[in-house]
Structure formats: C-alpha cells, structure tokens
mmCIF file of C-alpha atoms in Angstrom:
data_model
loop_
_atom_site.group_PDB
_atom_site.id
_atom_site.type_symbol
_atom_site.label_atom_id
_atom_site.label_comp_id
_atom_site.label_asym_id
_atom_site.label_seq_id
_atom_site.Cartn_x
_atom_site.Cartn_y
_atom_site.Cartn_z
ATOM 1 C CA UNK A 1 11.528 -6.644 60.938
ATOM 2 C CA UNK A 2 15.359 -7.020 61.094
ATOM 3 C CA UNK A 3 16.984 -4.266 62.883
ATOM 4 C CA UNK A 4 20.677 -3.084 61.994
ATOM 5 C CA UNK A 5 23.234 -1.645 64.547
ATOM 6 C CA UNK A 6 20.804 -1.351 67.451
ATOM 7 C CA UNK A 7 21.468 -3.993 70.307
ATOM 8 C CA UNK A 8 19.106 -5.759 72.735
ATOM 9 C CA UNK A 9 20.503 -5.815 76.566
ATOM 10 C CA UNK A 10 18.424 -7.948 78.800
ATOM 11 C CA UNK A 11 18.883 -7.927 83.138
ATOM 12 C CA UNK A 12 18.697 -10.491 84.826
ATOM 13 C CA UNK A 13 16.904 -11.067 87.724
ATOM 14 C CA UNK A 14 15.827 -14.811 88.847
ATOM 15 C CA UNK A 15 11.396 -15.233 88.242
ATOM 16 C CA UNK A 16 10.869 -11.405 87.687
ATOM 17 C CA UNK A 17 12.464 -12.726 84.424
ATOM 18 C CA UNK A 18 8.604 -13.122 83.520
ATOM 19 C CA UNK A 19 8.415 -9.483 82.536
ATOM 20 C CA UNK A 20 11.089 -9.619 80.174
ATOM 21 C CA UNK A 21 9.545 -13.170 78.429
ATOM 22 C CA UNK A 22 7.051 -10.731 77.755
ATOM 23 C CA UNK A 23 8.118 -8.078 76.280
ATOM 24 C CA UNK A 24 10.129 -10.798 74.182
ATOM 25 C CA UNK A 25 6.890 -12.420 72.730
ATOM 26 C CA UNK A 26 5.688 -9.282 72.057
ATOM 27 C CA UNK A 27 8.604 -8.794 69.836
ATOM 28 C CA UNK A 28 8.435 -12.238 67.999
ATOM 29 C CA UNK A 29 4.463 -11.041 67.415
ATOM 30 C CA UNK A 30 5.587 -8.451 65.604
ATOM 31 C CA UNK A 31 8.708 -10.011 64.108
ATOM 32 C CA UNK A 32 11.094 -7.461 65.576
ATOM 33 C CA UNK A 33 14.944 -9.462 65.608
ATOM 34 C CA UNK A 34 17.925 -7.523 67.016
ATOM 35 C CA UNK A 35 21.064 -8.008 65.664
ATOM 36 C CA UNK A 36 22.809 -8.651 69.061
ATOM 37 C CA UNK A 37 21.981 -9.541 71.993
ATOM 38 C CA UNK A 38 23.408 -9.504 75.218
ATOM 39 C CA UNK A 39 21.809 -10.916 78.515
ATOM 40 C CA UNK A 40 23.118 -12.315 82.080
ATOM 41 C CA UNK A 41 21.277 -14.605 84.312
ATOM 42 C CA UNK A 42 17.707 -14.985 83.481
ATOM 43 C CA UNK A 43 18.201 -12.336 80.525
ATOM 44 C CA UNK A 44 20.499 -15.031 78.978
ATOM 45 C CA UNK A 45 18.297 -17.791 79.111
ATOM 46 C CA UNK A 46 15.079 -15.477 77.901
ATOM 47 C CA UNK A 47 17.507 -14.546 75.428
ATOM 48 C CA UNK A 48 18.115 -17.681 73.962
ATOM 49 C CA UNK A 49 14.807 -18.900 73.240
ATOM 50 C CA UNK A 50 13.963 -15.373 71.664
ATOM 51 C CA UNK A 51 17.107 -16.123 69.279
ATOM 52 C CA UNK A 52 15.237 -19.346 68.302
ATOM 53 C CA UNK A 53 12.130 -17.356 67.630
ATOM 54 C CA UNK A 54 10.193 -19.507 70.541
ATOM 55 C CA UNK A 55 7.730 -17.496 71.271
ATOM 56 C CA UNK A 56 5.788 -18.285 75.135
ATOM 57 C CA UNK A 57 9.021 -21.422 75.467
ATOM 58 C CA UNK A 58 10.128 -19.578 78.186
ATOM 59 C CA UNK A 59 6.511 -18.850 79.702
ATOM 60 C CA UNK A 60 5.947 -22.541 79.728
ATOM 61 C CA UNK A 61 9.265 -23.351 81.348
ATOM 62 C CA UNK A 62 8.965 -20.700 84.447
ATOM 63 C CA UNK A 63 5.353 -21.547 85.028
ATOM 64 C CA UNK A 64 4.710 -25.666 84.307
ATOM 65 C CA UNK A 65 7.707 -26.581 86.333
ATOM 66 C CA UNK A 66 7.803 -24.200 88.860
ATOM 67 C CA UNK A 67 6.606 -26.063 91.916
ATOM 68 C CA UNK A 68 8.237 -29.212 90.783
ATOM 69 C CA UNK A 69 11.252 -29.943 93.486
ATOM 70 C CA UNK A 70 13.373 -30.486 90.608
ATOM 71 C CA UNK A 71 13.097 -26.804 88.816
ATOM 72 C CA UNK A 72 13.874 -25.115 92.619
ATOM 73 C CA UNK A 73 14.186 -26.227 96.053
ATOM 74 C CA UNK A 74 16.096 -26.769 99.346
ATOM 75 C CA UNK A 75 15.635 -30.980 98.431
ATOM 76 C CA UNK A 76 18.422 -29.674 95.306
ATOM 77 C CA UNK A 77 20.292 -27.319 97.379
ATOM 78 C CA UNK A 78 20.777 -30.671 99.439
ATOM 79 C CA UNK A 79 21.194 -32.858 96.726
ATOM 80 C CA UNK A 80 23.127 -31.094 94.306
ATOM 81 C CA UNK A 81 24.298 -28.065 96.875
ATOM 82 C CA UNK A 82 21.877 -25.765 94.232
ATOM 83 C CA UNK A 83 18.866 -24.616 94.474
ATOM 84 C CA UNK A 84 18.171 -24.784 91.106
ATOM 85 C CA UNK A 85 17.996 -28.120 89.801
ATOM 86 C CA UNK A 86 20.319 -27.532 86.720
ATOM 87 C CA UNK A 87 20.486 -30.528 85.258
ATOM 88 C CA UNK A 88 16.890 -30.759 85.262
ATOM 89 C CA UNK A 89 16.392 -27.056 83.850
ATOM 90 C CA UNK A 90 19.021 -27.037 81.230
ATOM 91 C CA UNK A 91 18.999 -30.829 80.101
ATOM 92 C CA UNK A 92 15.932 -32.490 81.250
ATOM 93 C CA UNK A 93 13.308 -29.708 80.184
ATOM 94 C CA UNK A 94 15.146 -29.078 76.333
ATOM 95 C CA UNK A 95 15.602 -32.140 75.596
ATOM 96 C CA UNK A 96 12.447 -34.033 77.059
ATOM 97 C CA UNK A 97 9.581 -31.884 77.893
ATOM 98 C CA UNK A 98 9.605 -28.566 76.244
ATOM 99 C CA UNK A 99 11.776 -28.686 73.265
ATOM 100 C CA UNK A 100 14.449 -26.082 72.447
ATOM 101 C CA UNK A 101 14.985 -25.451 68.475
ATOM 102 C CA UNK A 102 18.746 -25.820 68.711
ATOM 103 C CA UNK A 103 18.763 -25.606 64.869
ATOM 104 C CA UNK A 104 16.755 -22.288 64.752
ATOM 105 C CA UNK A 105 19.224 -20.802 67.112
ATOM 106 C CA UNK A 106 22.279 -21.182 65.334
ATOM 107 C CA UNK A 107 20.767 -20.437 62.150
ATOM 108 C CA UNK A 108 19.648 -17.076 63.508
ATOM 109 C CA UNK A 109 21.866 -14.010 62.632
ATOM 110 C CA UNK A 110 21.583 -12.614 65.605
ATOM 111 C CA UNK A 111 25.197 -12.235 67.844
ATOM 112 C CA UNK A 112 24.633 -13.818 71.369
ATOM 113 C CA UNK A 113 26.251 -12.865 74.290
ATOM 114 C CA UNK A 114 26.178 -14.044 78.002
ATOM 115 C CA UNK A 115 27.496 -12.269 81.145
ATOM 116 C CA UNK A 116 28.724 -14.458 84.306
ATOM 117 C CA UNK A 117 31.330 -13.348 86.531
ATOM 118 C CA UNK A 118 34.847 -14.576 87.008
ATOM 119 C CA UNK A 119 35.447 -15.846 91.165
ATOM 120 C CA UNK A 120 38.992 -15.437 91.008
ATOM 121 C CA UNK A 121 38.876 -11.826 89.479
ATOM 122 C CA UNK A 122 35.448 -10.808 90.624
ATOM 123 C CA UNK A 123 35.033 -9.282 86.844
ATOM 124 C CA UNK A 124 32.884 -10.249 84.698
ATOM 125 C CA UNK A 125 33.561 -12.672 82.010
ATOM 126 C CA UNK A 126 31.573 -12.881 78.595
ATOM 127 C CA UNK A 127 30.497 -15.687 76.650
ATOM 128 C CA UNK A 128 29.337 -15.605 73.057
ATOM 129 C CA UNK A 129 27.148 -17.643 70.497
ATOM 130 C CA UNK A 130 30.734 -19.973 70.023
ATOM 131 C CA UNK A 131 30.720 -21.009 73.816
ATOM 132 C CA UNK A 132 26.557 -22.253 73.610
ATOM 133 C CA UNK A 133 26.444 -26.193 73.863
ATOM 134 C CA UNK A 134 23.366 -28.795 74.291
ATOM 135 C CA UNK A 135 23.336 -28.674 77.792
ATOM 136 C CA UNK A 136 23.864 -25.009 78.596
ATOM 137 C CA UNK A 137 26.730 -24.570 80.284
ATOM 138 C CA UNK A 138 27.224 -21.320 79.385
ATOM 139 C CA UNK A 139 23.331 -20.278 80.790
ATOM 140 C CA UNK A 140 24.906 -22.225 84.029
ATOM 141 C CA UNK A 141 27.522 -20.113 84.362
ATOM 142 C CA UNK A 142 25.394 -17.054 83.764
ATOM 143 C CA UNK A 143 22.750 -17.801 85.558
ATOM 144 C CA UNK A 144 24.352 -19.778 88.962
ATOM 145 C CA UNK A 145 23.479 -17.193 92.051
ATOM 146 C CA UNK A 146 25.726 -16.919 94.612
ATOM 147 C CA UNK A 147 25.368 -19.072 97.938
ATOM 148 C CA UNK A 148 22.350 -21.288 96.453
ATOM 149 C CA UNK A 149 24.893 -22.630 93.625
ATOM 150 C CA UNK A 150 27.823 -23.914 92.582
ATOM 151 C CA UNK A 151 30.071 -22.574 90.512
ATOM 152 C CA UNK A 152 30.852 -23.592 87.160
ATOM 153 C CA UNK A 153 34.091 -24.320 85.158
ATOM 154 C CA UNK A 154 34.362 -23.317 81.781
ATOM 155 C CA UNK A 155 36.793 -22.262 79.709
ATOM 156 C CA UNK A 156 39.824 -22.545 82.636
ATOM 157 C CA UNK A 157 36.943 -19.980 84.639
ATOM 158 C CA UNK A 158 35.187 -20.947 87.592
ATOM 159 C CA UNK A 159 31.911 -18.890 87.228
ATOM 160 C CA UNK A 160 29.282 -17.347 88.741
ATOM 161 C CA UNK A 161 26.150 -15.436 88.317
ATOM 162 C CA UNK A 162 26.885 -12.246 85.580
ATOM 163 C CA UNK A 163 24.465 -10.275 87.478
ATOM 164 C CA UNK A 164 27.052 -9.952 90.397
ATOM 165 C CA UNK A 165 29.867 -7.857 88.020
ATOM 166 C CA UNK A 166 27.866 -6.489 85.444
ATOM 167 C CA UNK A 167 23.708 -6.805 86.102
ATOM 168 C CA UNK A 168 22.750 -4.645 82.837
ATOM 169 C CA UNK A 169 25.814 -5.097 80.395
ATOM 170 C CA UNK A 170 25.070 -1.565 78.539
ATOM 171 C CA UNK A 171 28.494 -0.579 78.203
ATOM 172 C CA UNK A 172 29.744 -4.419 76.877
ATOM 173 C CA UNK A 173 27.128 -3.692 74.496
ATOM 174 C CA UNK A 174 28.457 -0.077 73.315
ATOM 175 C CA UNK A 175 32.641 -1.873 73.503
ATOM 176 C CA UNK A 176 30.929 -4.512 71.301
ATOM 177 C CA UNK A 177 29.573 -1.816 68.749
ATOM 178 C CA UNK A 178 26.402 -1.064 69.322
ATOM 179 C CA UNK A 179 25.857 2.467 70.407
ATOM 180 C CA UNK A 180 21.668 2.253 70.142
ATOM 181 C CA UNK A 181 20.576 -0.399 72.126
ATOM 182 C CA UNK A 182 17.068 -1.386 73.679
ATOM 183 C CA UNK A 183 17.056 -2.242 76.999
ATOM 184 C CA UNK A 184 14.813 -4.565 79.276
ATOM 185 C CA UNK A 185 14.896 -4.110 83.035
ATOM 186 C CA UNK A 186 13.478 -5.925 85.575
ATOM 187 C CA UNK A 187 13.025 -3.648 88.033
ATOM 188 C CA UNK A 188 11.000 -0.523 88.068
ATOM 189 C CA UNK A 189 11.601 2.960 87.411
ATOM 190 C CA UNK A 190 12.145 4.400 90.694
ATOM 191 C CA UNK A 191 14.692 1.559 91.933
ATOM 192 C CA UNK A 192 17.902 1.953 93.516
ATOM 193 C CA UNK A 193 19.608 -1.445 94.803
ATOM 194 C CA UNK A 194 20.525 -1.329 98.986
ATOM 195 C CA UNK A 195 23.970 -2.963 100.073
ATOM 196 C CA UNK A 196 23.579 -6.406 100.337
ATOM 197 C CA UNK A 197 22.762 -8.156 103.495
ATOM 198 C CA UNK A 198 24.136 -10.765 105.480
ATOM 199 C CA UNK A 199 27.697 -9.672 104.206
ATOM 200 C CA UNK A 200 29.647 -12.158 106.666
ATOM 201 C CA UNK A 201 27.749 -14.913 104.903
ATOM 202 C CA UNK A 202 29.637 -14.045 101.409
ATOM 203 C CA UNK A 203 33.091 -13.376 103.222
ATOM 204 C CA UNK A 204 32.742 -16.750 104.852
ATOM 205 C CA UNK A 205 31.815 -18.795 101.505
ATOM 206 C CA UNK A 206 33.539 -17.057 99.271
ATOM 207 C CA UNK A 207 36.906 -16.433 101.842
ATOM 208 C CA UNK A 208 38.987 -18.294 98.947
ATOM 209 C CA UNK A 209 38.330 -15.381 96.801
ATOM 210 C CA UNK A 210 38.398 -12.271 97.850
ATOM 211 C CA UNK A 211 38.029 -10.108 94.829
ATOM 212 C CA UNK A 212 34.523 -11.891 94.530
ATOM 213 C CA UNK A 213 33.364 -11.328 97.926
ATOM 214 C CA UNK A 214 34.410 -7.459 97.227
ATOM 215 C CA UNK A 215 32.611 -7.869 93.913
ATOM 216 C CA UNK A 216 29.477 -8.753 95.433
ATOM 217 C CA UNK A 217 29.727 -6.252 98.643
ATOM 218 C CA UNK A 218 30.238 -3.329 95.993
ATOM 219 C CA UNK A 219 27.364 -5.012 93.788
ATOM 220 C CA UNK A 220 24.782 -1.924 94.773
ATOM 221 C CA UNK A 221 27.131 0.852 93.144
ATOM 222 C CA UNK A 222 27.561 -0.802 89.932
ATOM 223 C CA UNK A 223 24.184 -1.494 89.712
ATOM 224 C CA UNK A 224 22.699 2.135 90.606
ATOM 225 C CA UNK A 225 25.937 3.462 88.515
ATOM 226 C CA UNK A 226 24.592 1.699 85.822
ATOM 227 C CA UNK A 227 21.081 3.285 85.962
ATOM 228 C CA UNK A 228 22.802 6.864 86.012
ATOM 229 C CA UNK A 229 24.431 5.856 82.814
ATOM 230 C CA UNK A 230 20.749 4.820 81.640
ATOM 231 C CA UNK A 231 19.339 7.975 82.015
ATOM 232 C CA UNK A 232 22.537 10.143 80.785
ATOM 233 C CA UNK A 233 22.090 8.168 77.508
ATOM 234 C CA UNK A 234 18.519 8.533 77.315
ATOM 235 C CA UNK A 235 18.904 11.920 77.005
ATOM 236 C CA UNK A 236 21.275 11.638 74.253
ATOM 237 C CA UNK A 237 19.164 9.090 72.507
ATOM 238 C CA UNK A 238 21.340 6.485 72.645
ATOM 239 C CA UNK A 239 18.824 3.358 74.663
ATOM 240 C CA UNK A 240 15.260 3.146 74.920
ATOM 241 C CA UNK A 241 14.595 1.053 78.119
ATOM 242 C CA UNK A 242 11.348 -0.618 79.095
ATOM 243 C CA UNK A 243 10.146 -1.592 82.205
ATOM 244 C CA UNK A 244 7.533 -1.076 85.102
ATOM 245 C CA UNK A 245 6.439 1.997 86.146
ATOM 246 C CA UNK A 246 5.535 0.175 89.474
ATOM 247 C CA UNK A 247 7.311 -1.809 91.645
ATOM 248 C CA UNK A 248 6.888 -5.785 90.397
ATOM 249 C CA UNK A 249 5.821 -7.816 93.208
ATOM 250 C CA UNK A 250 7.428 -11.082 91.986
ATOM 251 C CA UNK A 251 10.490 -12.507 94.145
ATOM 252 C CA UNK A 252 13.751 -13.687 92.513
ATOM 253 C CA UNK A 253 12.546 -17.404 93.802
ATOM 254 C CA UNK A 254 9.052 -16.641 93.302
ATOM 255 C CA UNK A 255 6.657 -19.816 92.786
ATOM 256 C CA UNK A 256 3.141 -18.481 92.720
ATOM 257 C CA UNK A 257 1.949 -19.615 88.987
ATOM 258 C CA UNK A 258 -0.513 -16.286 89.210
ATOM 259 C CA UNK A 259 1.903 -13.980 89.771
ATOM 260 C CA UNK A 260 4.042 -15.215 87.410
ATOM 261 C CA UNK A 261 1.795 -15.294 84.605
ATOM 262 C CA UNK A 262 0.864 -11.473 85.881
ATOM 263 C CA UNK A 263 3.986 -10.400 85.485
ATOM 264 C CA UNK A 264 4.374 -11.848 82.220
ATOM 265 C CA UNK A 265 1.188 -9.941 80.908
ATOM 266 C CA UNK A 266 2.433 -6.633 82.530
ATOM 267 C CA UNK A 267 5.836 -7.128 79.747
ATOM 268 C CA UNK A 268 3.980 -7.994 77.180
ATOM 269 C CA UNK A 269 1.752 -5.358 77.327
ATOM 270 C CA UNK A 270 4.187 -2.462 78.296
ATOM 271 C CA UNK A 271 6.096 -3.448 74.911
ATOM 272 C CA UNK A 272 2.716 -2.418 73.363
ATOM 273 C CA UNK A 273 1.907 0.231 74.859
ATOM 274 C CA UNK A 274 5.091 1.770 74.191
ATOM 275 C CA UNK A 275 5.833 -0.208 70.556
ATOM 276 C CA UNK A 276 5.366 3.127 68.460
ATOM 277 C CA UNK A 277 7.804 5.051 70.459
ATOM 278 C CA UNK A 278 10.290 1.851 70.062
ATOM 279 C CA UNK A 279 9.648 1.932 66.138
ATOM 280 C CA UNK A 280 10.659 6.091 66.448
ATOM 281 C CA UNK A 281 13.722 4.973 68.227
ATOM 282 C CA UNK A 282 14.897 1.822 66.002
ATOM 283 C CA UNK A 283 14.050 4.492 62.504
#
C-alpha cells in the first residue's frame, strides 16, 4: 500500500533503534511505503534499508555483529578515535556480510532524507536521497555521536550526529510538505530528556566551536519542545506517533543480543496492535 502526502519521521537513538526496525518490518509485512522519509542517526540507517524493502536487514546487522570489537568498542575508539567501527558498519557489513540492495533503494519512490548537525553552526544540516553513496557517508555524518566519534566532512560541512540539532525532524518534515506524518520514537510516552551531563567534557572537545557545544548544552529543550509540538498536533490530527508505553530498557550502546531482539519484538508488535488506528489516520 503506497501512501500519498503523509511522511514517515524516524528518531534516532543509538541500539534502542531495535524498536523502530520493528515497527519497520511490520510495515514491509503489510506493504505499507511512505512517500518520504526523514530519519537522523539510527532512524537514518533503519530508514534506508526500509527504502530497499529489506525487511529484518537491520535486525541482523544490530544483533550478529554486536559483540564483535569491530561493530563497537573502546579497541575502535583507540584505533580509529570512534567507537563505532565505521568502516566496518557501513562498508564491511553491505558489501561483504549482509548485503544492502543498493539497486532497490534508488529505484524506490520514496524521498530520503537524513539529519546530522553542522559543528561550525551547531544547526542542523539535511541530506537527501542525491547525497547517499556506497559507503554511507551520509549515515556517517548522521549517525557520528558526539565525543565517541569523529566528525565527518561532506559537502564543505564537518558533521555530527543529527540527533544533537534536531532529534525528531517533525517540522523539516512539515517545511518539506508533508503536513500528516507518522512518527516513530524511541523513547516512551512519559519521557522528558534531563540536561546533559558532564558539560565541561563538551566545552573542552568541542572549544573550537562554540555554537556546537551550545547546541548540545541546549539539546534537552529542543528535544522536550519537540514532544510539546507532538502532542499539539496530535490533537489536530496532523501525526500519529508510535512508541512504548513503558520505559525501554535498552542503552544507546547496548550489547545484550536478548534485549535487543526484545526490543525489536516490542516495535513490531506495537505497530500491530495499533495498525487499524494507523490505516484510520493514513485514509
């Protein structure tokens, strides 16, 4: 089922990115295709392999290579000065051990569209279906959390993590066109993001650019700004969202295999439970 004029918006959100794989292969079960979609961070790269129509790609990725040193680990943070191994997650796994149909993506219709933020600005930048590449750089950018990565130069940008200047691009969606959008969020309903810890750790990193370190100090109001605006326009019909009702107890480095495939499970079957109240929304 192809939907017209209603756009997807996908959080990020490191491993609890297992919930929204979910809810994804739910969607590819029951053929539902949106014509846009817009993710940052882990949203991105779940979004990507939805766009190919890949259904459980991403399940496979987060879960088989988990506890491998080369997917995440201090030995890359050491190594490469990441965390994530990105070479290894966005060259390595594609092209050598679990495929990615870069044929089916570009053939989709849908519109693509990845958040990361700009260091110099501390705004976020957006990259589209033009920007995507065979080794990802774009998902990099996107995707490439502060402190445990480096930051990545694209397009005259150096970028970091979208999540940082715009975690749930809702209103990027509604600029872009779409005024109904579904939204995926990896955090449950009763969440409101603290100020961030360990501030003089950003100021000292990031002392080269200020508007980032005041990006990510400020990161908390923008994100529980952006959940008021959720709820205002879910009362004027304009997003459906889906996610937990209870907290997820998955960590954005989280490596337990169980848990993982848990949280996975809990997606997919929340995008069932609430699929005829989605089909009300979409009609």
């Amino acid at each position: 089922m192809a939907i017209e004029n209603v756009g997807l918006v996908l959080e990020g959100g490191g491993m609890r990115g297992l919930y929204t794989c979910g809810v994804l292969d739910y969607f590819l079960e029951r053929q539902l295709y949106f014509p846009y979609v817009i993710g940052v961070s882990a949203g991105a790269c779940n979004a990507v392999s939805y766009i190919a129509k890949q259904k459980e790609r991403n399940l496979s990725v987060n879960t088989e290579f988990v506890r491998d040193w080369r997917y995440m680990s201090l030995r890359n943070l050491m190594l490469e000065k990441s965390y994530f191994g990105m070479d290894f997650i966005f060259k390595e796994i594609p092209q050598k051990y679990i495929p990615f149909d870069y044929e089916a993506f570009h053939s989709a219709s849908s519109t693509f569209v990845a958040g990361a933020t700009d260091c110099e600005t501390g705004e976020p930048f957006y990259l589209d279906t033009s920007d995507f590449d065979p080794t990802f750089t774009m998902l990099r950018a996107s995707s490439s959390l502060p402190l445990i990565s480096k930051m990545v130069e694209m397009k005259g940008k150096r970028l970091l993590d979208g999540g940082i200047s715009d975690p749930i691009p809702i209103m990027k969606a509604q600029r872009d066109g779409y005024k109904k959008n579904v939204v995926i969020l990896t955090r449950d309903k009763h969440y409101r993001k603290e100020p961030m810890r360990h501030k003089g750790l950003f100021k000292l990193k990031y002392h080269a650019y200020p508007a980032l370190v005041s990006s990510l100090l400020n990161r908390h109001v923008r994100y529980n700004q952006t959940l008021d605006k959720l709820e205002e326009m879910k009362m004027r019909g304009e997003v459906f969202v889906i996610q937990s009702s209870l907290p997820l107890e998955v960590d954005r480095l989280e490596k337990d295999k169980n848990k993982l495939k848990s949280l996975y499970e809990k997606g997919y079957h929340d995008a069932a439970h609430q699929y005829e109240a989605l089909m009300a929304f979409l009609t």
